[in-house]
PDB file of C-alpha atoms in Angstrom:
ATOM      1  CA  MET A1021    -228.576 150.887-104.491  1.00 67.00           C
ATOM      2  CA  ALA A1022    -231.912 149.552-103.371  1.00 84.00           C
ATOM      3  CA  THR A1023    -232.058 146.286-101.536  1.00 92.00           C
ATOM      4  CA  THR A1024    -234.877 144.003-100.351  1.00 94.00           C
ATOM      5  CA  THR A1025    -236.321 142.977 -96.999  1.00 94.00           C
ATOM      6  CA  PRO A1026    -235.091 139.602 -95.723  1.00 94.00           C
ATOM      7  CA  ASN A1027    -238.407 137.738 -95.511  1.00 94.00           C
ATOM      8  CA  TYR A1028    -240.681 138.926 -98.293  1.00 93.00           C
ATOM      9  CA  GLY A1029    -238.278 140.676-100.627  1.00 92.00           C
ATOM     10  CA  TRP A1030    -239.895 144.098-100.529  1.00 93.00           C
ATOM     11  CA  SER A1031    -237.773 146.757-102.182  1.00 92.00           C
ATOM     12  CA  VAL A1032    -236.244 149.268 -99.735  1.00 93.00           C
ATOM     13  CA  PRO A1033    -233.484 151.896-100.063  1.00 92.00           C
ATOM     14  CA  THR A1034    -230.119 151.532 -98.399  1.00 92.00           C
ATOM     15  CA  SER A1035    -228.417 154.173 -96.253  1.00 89.00           C
ATOM     16  CA  THR A1036    -226.279 155.343 -99.164  1.00 91.00           C
ATOM     17  CA  ASP A1037    -229.177 156.016-101.528  1.00 89.00           C
ATOM     18  CA  TYR A1038    -230.071 159.586-102.486  1.00 90.00           C
ATOM     19  CA  VAL A1039    -232.599 161.306-100.235  1.00 89.00           C
ATOM     20  CA  ALA A1040    -234.231 162.712-103.369  1.00 89.00           C
ATOM     21  CA  GLN A1041    -235.380 159.173-104.217  1.00 89.00           C
ATOM     22  CA  GLY A1042    -236.947 158.672-100.784  1.00 90.00           C
ATOM     23  CA  ALA A1043    -240.528 159.436-101.810  1.00 93.00           C
ATOM     24  CA  VAL A1044    -240.396 156.910-104.627  1.00 93.00           C
ATOM     25  CA  ALA A1045    -238.846 154.319-102.311  1.00 92.00           C
ATOM     26  CA  ILE A1046    -241.598 154.839 -99.725  1.00 93.00           C
ATOM     27  CA  GLU A1047    -244.279 154.518-102.388  1.00 95.00           C
ATOM     28  CA  THR A1048    -242.740 151.300-103.684  1.00 94.00           C
ATOM     29  CA  LEU A1049    -242.487 149.823-100.196  1.00 94.00           C
ATOM     30  CA  GLY A1050    -246.023 150.939 -99.335  1.00 95.00           C
ATOM     31  CA  ASP A1051    -247.429 149.335-102.455  1.00 96.00           C
ATOM     32  CA  SER A1052    -245.616 146.097-101.663  1.00 95.00           C
ATOM     33  CA  VAL A1053    -247.024 145.986 -98.118  1.00 95.00           C
ATOM     34  CA  ASP A1054    -250.519 146.882 -99.355  1.00 95.00           C
ATOM     35  CA  ALA A1055    -250.442 144.114-101.960  1.00 95.00           C
ATOM     36  CA  PHE A1056    -249.138 141.593 -99.435  1.00 94.00           C
ATOM     37  CA  VAL A1057    -251.793 142.401 -96.818  1.00 94.00           C
ATOM     38  CA  ALA A1058    -254.527 142.344 -99.453  1.00 94.00           C
ATOM     39  CA  THR A1059    -253.459 138.831-100.433  1.00 94.00           C
ATOM     40  CA  ALA A1060    -253.073 137.638 -96.827  1.00 92.00           C
ATOM     41  CA  PHE A1061    -256.465 139.045 -95.775  1.00 92.00           C
ATOM     42  CA  ASN A1062    -258.194 138.108 -99.036  1.00 92.00           C
ATOM     43  CA  SER A1063    -258.797 141.850 -99.596  1.00 92.00           C
ATOM     44  CA  LYS A1064    -260.750 142.064 -96.317  1.00 92.00           C
ATOM     45  CA  LEU A1065    -260.199 144.357 -93.344  1.00 92.00           C
ATOM     46  CA  ARG A1066    -259.102 141.517 -91.058  1.00 93.00           C
ATOM     47  CA  PRO A1067    -257.680 138.007 -91.284  1.00 92.00           C
ATOM     48  CA  GLY A1068    -260.287 135.255 -91.211  1.00 93.00           C
ATOM     49  CA  LEU A1069    -259.943 134.347 -87.547  1.00 96.00           C
ATOM     50  CA  VAL A1070    -258.915 137.003 -85.014  1.00 96.00           C
ATOM     51  CA  LEU A1071    -257.797 136.384 -81.436  1.00 98.00           C
ATOM     52  CA  ILE A1072    -259.859 138.820 -79.370  1.00 98.00           C
ATOM     53  CA  LYS A1073    -258.797 137.864 -75.844  1.00 98.00           C
ATOM     54  CA  SER A1074    -257.024 135.010 -74.088  1.00 98.00           C
ATOM     55  CA  GLN A1075    -257.621 134.875 -70.341  1.00 98.00           C
ATOM     56  CA  THR A1076    -255.871 132.747 -67.710  1.00 97.00           C
ATOM     57  CA  ILE A1077    -258.162 131.499 -64.946  1.00 95.00           C
ATOM     58  CA  SER A1078    -256.837 132.213 -61.458  1.00 96.00           C
ATOM     59  CA  SER A1079    -256.814 129.509 -58.806  1.00 94.00           C
ATOM     60  CA  GLY A1080    -259.484 129.796 -56.117  1.00 95.00           C
ATOM     61  CA  VAL A1081    -262.191 131.693 -58.009  1.00 97.00           C
ATOM     62  CA  SER A1082    -265.753 130.414 -58.448  1.00 96.00           C
ATOM     63  CA  SER A1083    -266.717 132.825 -61.219  1.00 97.00           C
ATOM     64  CA  VAL A1084    -264.740 134.359 -64.077  1.00 97.00           C
ATOM     65  CA  SER A1085    -265.944 137.329 -66.117  1.00 97.00           C
ATOM     66  CA  ILE A1086    -264.138 138.044 -69.371  1.00 98.00           C
ATOM     67  CA  THR A1087    -265.006 141.502 -70.641  1.00 98.00           C
ATOM     68  CA  ASP A1088    -265.028 143.151 -74.075  1.00 98.00           C
ATOM     69  CA  VAL A1089    -264.955 139.990 -76.170  1.00 98.00           C
ATOM     70  CA  PHE A1090    -268.076 140.492 -78.334  1.00 98.00           C
ATOM     71  CA  ASN A1091    -268.320 143.506 -80.603  1.00 97.00           C
ATOM     72  CA  THR A1092    -269.673 144.839 -83.862  1.00 96.00           C
ATOM     73  CA  ASN A1093    -266.717 143.548 -85.912  1.00 96.00           C
ATOM     74  CA  PHE A1094    -267.888 139.931 -85.656  1.00 97.00           C
ATOM     75  CA  ASP A1095    -271.130 137.947 -85.763  1.00 98.00           C
ATOM     76  CA  ALA A1096    -269.616 134.515 -85.047  1.00 98.00           C
ATOM     77  CA  TYR A1097    -267.071 133.492 -82.419  1.00 98.00           C
ATOM     78  CA  LYS A1098    -265.080 130.477 -81.310  1.00 98.00           C
ATOM     79  CA  ILE A1099    -264.409 130.117 -77.587  1.00 97.00           C
ATOM     80  CA  ILE A1100    -261.678 127.598 -76.737  1.00 95.00           C
ATOM     81  CA  PHE A1101    -261.171 126.136 -73.260  1.00 90.00           C
ATOM     82  CA  THR A1102    -257.811 124.534 -72.468  1.00 87.00           C
ATOM     83  CA  GLY A1103    -256.547 122.863 -69.311  1.00 84.00           C
ATOM     84  CA  ILE A1104    -259.560 123.735 -67.177  1.00 85.00           C
ATOM     85  CA  THR A1105    -259.088 122.336 -63.680  1.00 84.00           C
ATOM     86  CA  THR A1106    -261.256 122.576 -60.582  1.00 84.00           C
ATOM     87  CA  GLY A1107    -261.357 121.597 -56.953  1.00 84.00           C
ATOM     88  CA  GLY A1108    -264.403 119.377 -57.438  1.00 78.00           C
ATOM     89  CA  ALA A1109    -266.009 117.220 -60.087  1.00 74.00           C
ATOM     90  CA  VAL A1110    -268.979 119.364 -61.002  1.00 76.00           C
ATOM     91  CA  GLY A1111    -270.171 121.001 -64.168  1.00 78.00           C
ATOM     92  CA  ASN A1112    -268.601 124.034 -65.728  1.00 84.00           C
ATOM     93  CA  ASN A1113    -271.002 126.674 -67.044  1.00 91.00           C
ATOM     94  CA  LEU A1114    -271.033 129.694 -69.333  1.00 94.00           C
ATOM     95  CA  GLN A1115    -273.282 132.756 -69.453  1.00 97.00           C
ATOM     96  CA  PHE A1116    -273.517 135.620 -71.909  1.00 98.00           C
ATOM     97  CA  GLY A1117    -272.834 138.741 -69.880  1.00 97.00           C
ATOM     98  CA  THR A1118    -274.272 137.828 -66.494  1.00 95.00           C
ATOM     99  CA  SER A1119    -277.633 136.690 -67.858  1.00 96.00           C
ATOM    100  CA  ASN A1120    -278.913 133.793 -65.744  1.00 94.00           C
ATOM    101  CA  THR A1121    -282.096 132.845 -67.571  1.00 95.00           C
ATOM    102  CA  GLY A1122    -283.349 131.734 -70.990  1.00 96.00           C
ATOM    103  CA  TYR A1123    -280.841 128.994 -71.902  1.00 95.00           C
ATOM    104  CA  TYR A1124    -282.179 126.079 -73.959  1.00 95.00           C
ATOM    105  CA  ALA A1125    -280.060 123.137 -75.117  1.00 93.00           C
ATOM    106  CA  ASN A1126    -279.889 119.471 -76.035  1.00 92.00           C
ATOM    107  CA  ASN A1127    -276.769 117.474 -75.404  1.00 88.00           C
ATOM    108  CA  LEU A1128    -275.269 114.043 -75.801  1.00 88.00           C
ATOM    109  CA  SER A1129    -272.416 112.646 -73.754  1.00 84.00           C
ATOM    110  CA  VAL A1130    -270.809 109.208 -74.011  1.00 84.00           C
ATOM    111  CA  ALA A1131    -268.948 107.671 -71.073  1.00 78.00           C
ATOM    112  CA  GLY A1132    -266.644 104.657 -71.300  1.00 76.00           C
ATOM    113  CA  TYR A1133    -264.154 104.102 -74.075  1.00 75.00           C
ATOM    114  CA  SER A1134    -265.598 101.003 -75.694  1.00 77.00           C
ATOM    115  CA  SER A1135    -268.283  99.929 -78.117  1.00 78.00           C
ATOM    116  CA  SER A1136    -270.562  99.539 -75.102  1.00 79.00           C
ATOM    117  CA  GLY A1137    -269.983 103.065 -73.870  1.00 77.00           C
ATOM    118  CA  THR A1138    -273.013 104.615 -72.240  1.00 82.00           C
ATOM    119  CA  ALA A1139    -274.754 107.419 -74.120  1.00 86.00           C
ATOM    120  CA  ASN A1140    -276.580 109.990 -72.038  1.00 86.00           C
ATOM    121  CA  PHE A1141    -279.042 112.428 -73.528  1.00 88.00           C
ATOM    122  CA  SER A1142    -279.937 115.482 -71.546  1.00 86.00           C
ATOM    123  CA  GLY A1143    -281.237 118.979 -71.971  1.00 86.00           C
ATOM    124  CA  THR A1144    -281.771 122.383 -70.495  1.00 89.00           C
ATOM    125  CA  ASN A1145    -285.145 124.126 -70.608  1.00 91.00           C
ATOM    126  CA  ASN A1146    -284.956 127.796 -69.639  1.00 93.00           C
ATOM    127  CA  GLY A1147    -281.838 127.128 -67.564  1.00 93.00           C
ATOM    128  CA  SER A1148    -279.445 129.588 -65.985  1.00 94.00           C
ATOM    129  CA  SER A1149    -276.457 128.857 -68.208  1.00 94.00           C
ATOM    130  CA  LEU A1150    -274.892 126.985 -71.071  1.00 91.00           C
ATOM    131  CA  ALA A1151    -273.653 123.733 -69.501  1.00 86.00           C
ATOM    132  CA  LEU A1152    -270.093 123.101 -70.635  1.00 83.00           C
ATOM    133  CA  GLY A1153    -269.292 120.006 -68.564  1.00 75.00           C
ATOM    134  CA  MET A1154    -265.644 119.354 -69.280  1.00 60.00           C
ATOM    135  CA  VAL A1155    -264.409 119.277 -65.684  1.00 64.00           C
ATOM    136  CA  SER A1156    -262.804 116.526 -63.682  1.00 59.00           C
ATOM    137  CA  THR A1157    -260.603 116.244 -60.623  1.00 60.00           C
ATOM    138  CA  THR A1158    -259.060 112.909 -61.578  1.00 56.00           C
ATOM    139  CA  ALA A1159    -255.650 112.828 -63.256  1.00 52.00           C
ATOM    140  CA  PRO A1160    -254.740 114.256 -65.679  1.00 56.00           C
ATOM    141  CA  ASN A1161    -257.313 116.681 -64.342  1.00 59.00           C
ATOM    142  CA  ALA A1162    -257.412 119.063 -67.246  1.00 64.00           C
ATOM    143  CA  THR A1163    -260.310 119.269 -69.625  1.00 73.00           C
ATOM    144  CA  GLY A1164    -260.928 121.175 -72.799  1.00 80.00           C
ATOM    145  CA  GLY A1165    -263.316 121.952 -75.571  1.00 87.00           C
ATOM    146  CA  SER A1166    -264.747 124.689 -77.699  1.00 93.00           C
ATOM    147  CA  VAL A1167    -268.007 126.485 -78.310  1.00 95.00           C
ATOM    148  CA  GLU A1168    -269.087 128.101 -81.552  1.00 97.00           C
ATOM    149  CA  VAL A1169    -271.310 131.121 -80.794  1.00 98.00           C
ATOM    150  CA  GLN A1170    -273.417 133.191 -83.174  1.00 98.00           C
ATOM    151  CA  ASN A1171    -274.790 136.677 -82.529  1.00 98.00           C
ATOM    152  CA  PRO A1172    -273.979 137.337 -78.848  1.00 98.00           C
ATOM    153  CA  PHE A1173    -273.383 141.029 -79.620  1.00 98.00           C
ATOM    154  CA  ALA A1174    -276.539 141.505 -81.694  1.00 98.00           C
ATOM    155  CA  ALA A1175    -279.701 142.196 -79.693  1.00 97.00           C
ATOM    156  CA  THR A1176    -281.260 138.937 -80.794  1.00 97.00           C
ATOM    157  CA  THR A1177    -281.269 135.247 -79.900  1.00 97.00           C
ATOM    158  CA  THR A1178    -277.763 133.786 -79.477  1.00 98.00           C
ATOM    159  CA  THR A1179    -277.048 130.259 -80.702  1.00 97.00           C
ATOM    160  CA  TRP A1180    -274.157 127.905 -79.929  1.00 96.00           C
ATOM    161  CA  GLN A1181    -272.655 124.486 -80.661  1.00 96.00           C
ATOM    162  CA  LEU A1182    -270.304 122.767 -78.204  1.00 92.00           C
ATOM    163  CA  HIS A1183    -267.672 120.023 -78.403  1.00 89.00           C
ATOM    164  CA  GLY A1184    -265.964 119.003 -75.173  1.00 82.00           C
ATOM    165  CA  SER A1185    -263.890 116.190 -73.756  1.00 76.00           C
ATOM    166  CA  ASP A1186    -262.848 114.872 -70.371  1.00 70.00           C
ATOM    167  CA  PRO A1187    -259.425 113.176 -70.351  1.00 68.00           C
ATOM    168  CA  ARG A1188    -260.155 110.633 -67.633  1.00 66.00           C
ATOM    169  CA  THR A1189    -259.997 107.069 -68.931  1.00 68.00           C
ATOM    170  CA  ALA A1190    -263.283 106.451 -67.153  1.00 67.00           C
ATOM    171  CA  GLY A1191    -264.691 109.806 -68.127  1.00 68.00           C
ATOM    172  CA  VAL A1192    -266.718 111.333 -70.915  1.00 72.00           C
ATOM    173  CA  GLY A1193    -264.912 111.123 -74.208  1.00 73.00           C
ATOM    174  CA  LEU A1194    -267.617 112.864 -76.153  1.00 80.00           C
ATOM    175  CA  ARG A1195    -269.862 115.731 -75.258  1.00 82.00           C
ATOM    176  CA  ILE A1196    -271.761 117.590 -77.937  1.00 89.00           C
ATOM    177  CA  GLU A1197    -274.463 120.147 -77.442  1.00 91.00           C
ATOM    178  CA  SER A1198    -276.373 122.785 -79.311  1.00 94.00           C
ATOM    179  CA  GLY A1199    -278.780 125.354 -78.048  1.00 95.00           C
ATOM    180  CA  PHE A1200    -279.789 128.960 -77.859  1.00 97.00           C
ATOM    181  CA  HIS A1201    -280.110 131.828 -75.424  1.00 97.00           C
ATOM    182  CA  ASN A1202    -283.638 133.128 -75.757  1.00 97.00           C
ATOM    183  CA  VAL A1203    -282.927 136.690 -74.655  1.00 97.00           C
ATOM    184  CA  ALA A1204    -282.775 139.504 -77.227  1.00 96.00           C
ATOM    185  CA  THR A1205    -280.020 141.517 -75.574  1.00 97.00           C
ATOM    186  CA  SER A1206    -276.585 142.594 -76.770  1.00 98.00           C
ATOM    187  CA  TYR A1207    -273.675 141.193 -74.746  1.00 98.00           C
ATOM    188  CA  THR A1208    -270.021 142.226 -74.742  1.00 98.00           C
ATOM    189  CA  SER A1209    -268.738 139.827 -72.063  1.00 98.00           C
ATOM    190  CA  LEU A1210    -269.037 136.230 -70.921  1.00 97.00           C
ATOM    191  CA  THR A1211    -269.036 134.585 -67.506  1.00 97.00           C
ATOM    192  CA  LEU A1212    -267.797 131.157 -66.452  1.00 95.00           C
ATOM    193  CA  PHE A1213    -268.904 129.726 -63.141  1.00 95.00           C
ATOM    194  CA  ILE A1214    -268.787 126.510 -61.208  1.00 91.00           C
ATOM    195  CA  ALA A1215    -271.025 125.538 -58.288  1.00 89.00           C
ATOM    196  CA  GLY A1216    -269.795 124.561 -54.873  1.00 86.00           C
ATOM    197  CA  THR A1217    -266.082 124.559 -55.663  1.00 88.00           C
ATOM    198  CA  THR A1218    -263.446 126.698 -57.361  1.00 92.00           C
ATOM    199  CA  TYR A1219    -261.340 126.717 -60.463  1.00 91.00           C
ATOM    200  CA  THR A1220    -257.681 125.898 -60.010  1.00 89.00           C
ATOM    201  CA  GLY A1221    -256.477 126.880 -63.459  1.00 89.00           C
ATOM    202  CA  GLY A1222    -257.022 126.925 -67.197  1.00 90.00           C
ATOM    203  CA  ARG A1223    -257.322 129.296 -70.094  1.00 94.00           C
ATOM    204  CA  VAL A1224    -260.184 130.693 -72.139  1.00 96.00           C
ATOM    205  CA  SER A1225    -259.481 132.153 -75.579  1.00 98.00           C
ATOM    206  CA  VAL A1226    -262.086 134.000 -77.629  1.00 98.00           C
ATOM    207  CA  TYR A1227    -261.701 134.294 -81.405  1.00 98.00           C
ATOM    208  CA  GLY A1228    -263.857 136.191 -83.859  1.00 98.00           C
ATOM    209  CA  TYR A1229    -264.684 135.133 -87.413  1.00 97.00           C
ATOM    210  CA  SER A1230    -264.225 138.149 -89.632  1.00 95.00           C
ATOM    211  CA  LYS A1231    -267.182 139.264 -91.692  1.00 91.00           C
ATOM    212  CA  ASP A1232    -265.713 142.226 -93.580  1.00 87.00           C
TER     213      ASP A1232
ATOM    214  CA  MET B1348    -267.910 133.601 -43.674  1.00 72.00           C
ATOM    215  CA  ALA B1349    -266.397 135.311 -46.680  1.00 92.00           C
ATOM    216  CA  ASN B1350    -268.106 135.220 -50.051  1.00 95.00           C
ATOM    217  CA  PRO B1351    -266.467 133.220 -52.886  1.00 96.00           C
ATOM    218  CA  LEU B1352    -263.891 134.869 -55.114  1.00 97.00           C
ATOM    219  CA  ILE B1353    -264.777 136.351 -58.485  1.00 98.00           C
ATOM    220  CA  GLN B1354    -262.318 137.080 -61.290  1.00 98.00           C
ATOM    221  CA  ILE B1355    -262.985 139.946 -63.717  1.00 98.00           C
ATOM    222  CA  ASP B1356    -260.325 139.773 -66.416  1.00 97.00           C
ATOM    223  CA  ASP B1357    -257.101 139.849 -64.349  1.00 97.00           C
ATOM    224  CA  GLU B1358    -258.657 141.234 -61.147  1.00 98.00           C
ATOM    225  CA  VAL B1359    -259.573 138.766 -58.376  1.00 98.00           C
ATOM    226  CA  ARG B1360    -261.677 139.843 -55.420  1.00 98.00           C
ATOM    227  CA  GLU B1361    -264.417 138.651 -53.083  1.00 97.00           C
ATOM    228  CA  MET B1362    -267.928 138.682 -54.526  1.00 97.00           C
ATOM    229  CA  THR B1363    -270.189 141.439 -53.297  1.00 97.00           C
ATOM    230  CA  ASP B1364    -273.352 140.253 -51.570  1.00 96.00           C
ATOM    231  CA  GLU B1365    -275.310 141.099 -54.727  1.00 96.00           C
ATOM    232  CA  GLU B1366    -272.887 139.158 -56.939  1.00 96.00           C
ATOM    233  CA  TYR B1367    -273.022 136.219 -54.528  1.00 96.00           C
ATOM    234  CA  ALA B1368    -276.826 136.204 -54.671  1.00 95.00           C
ATOM    235  CA  GLU B1369    -276.693 136.160 -58.498  1.00 95.00           C
ATOM    236  CA  TYR B1370    -274.075 133.396 -58.377  1.00 95.00           C
ATOM    237  CA  LEU B1371    -276.333 131.238 -56.184  1.00 94.00           C
ATOM    238  CA  ILE B1372    -279.259 131.779 -58.569  1.00 93.00           C
ATOM    239  CA  SER B1373    -277.036 130.697 -61.455  1.00 93.00           C
ATOM    240  CA  CYS B1374    -275.857 127.600 -59.588  1.00 91.00           C
ATOM    241  CA  ASP B1375    -279.402 126.589 -58.691  1.00 89.00           C
ATOM    242  CA  GLY B1376    -280.530 126.840 -62.312  1.00 85.00           C
ATOM    243  CA  ALA B1377    -277.534 125.117 -63.889  1.00 83.00           C
ATOM    244  CA  GLU B1378    -277.868 121.727 -65.507  1.00 73.00           C
ATOM    245  CA  SER B1379    -276.465 119.028 -63.252  1.00 61.00           C
ATOM    246  CA  ILE B1380    -273.458 117.418 -64.892  1.00 55.00           C
ATOM    247  CA  ASP B1381    -271.713 115.412 -62.245  1.00 45.00           C
ATOM    248  CA  GLY B1382    -268.099 114.746 -62.858  1.00 40.00           C
ATOM    249  CA  GLU B1383    -267.907 115.397 -66.579  1.00 43.00           C
TER     250      GLU B1383
END
């Protein structure tokens, strides 16, 4: 007598069923799984947002390369930074591959948690990296944020939009930035680096937005 | 004096002289964001 799976109720045979009915049982189960995945993935090859790689940052390093994160399956990505800590209060930076030229950006940061908080406008003109900020050494000494990236794998200009925060009560509560990397090269990896000090921890997770 | 450490995925090692030179170029050209 056929039974059903415990979570989704797919029809499966029991151990006492006739072997002769096995092919039909497999077809029924296969159709159930196919229909379920088609619904879950909206009839696409992949779910909407796919975790490509999640990398822990080791203590004591000044540069972190995360390989094989950009590929032909995705045009757009979300890079999430959590709990980034460093040995010194200096800016955190990102590069596509190891490219150290051609970065253009405008950014706004606001320091001070009050209506009189100070807004700072800044920019990068043909800089060496995408400036993430988001680093402090003061308790709770763990900063985070995310960057939306479009077309790092395609051999064309890469664009990005950043949101970041610094948890110090006297720190930067808002940092937003948008910009582009004016180099028409395909990249599969990214690099984080920090000048004059080292990372002491954190995690970087790269997600891809499915396109097919 | 030893070069700084570089991490490539899970591997951590000392930067080669060439990697260190590229790192210094990157640091020099980075936007200055003090203490954010």
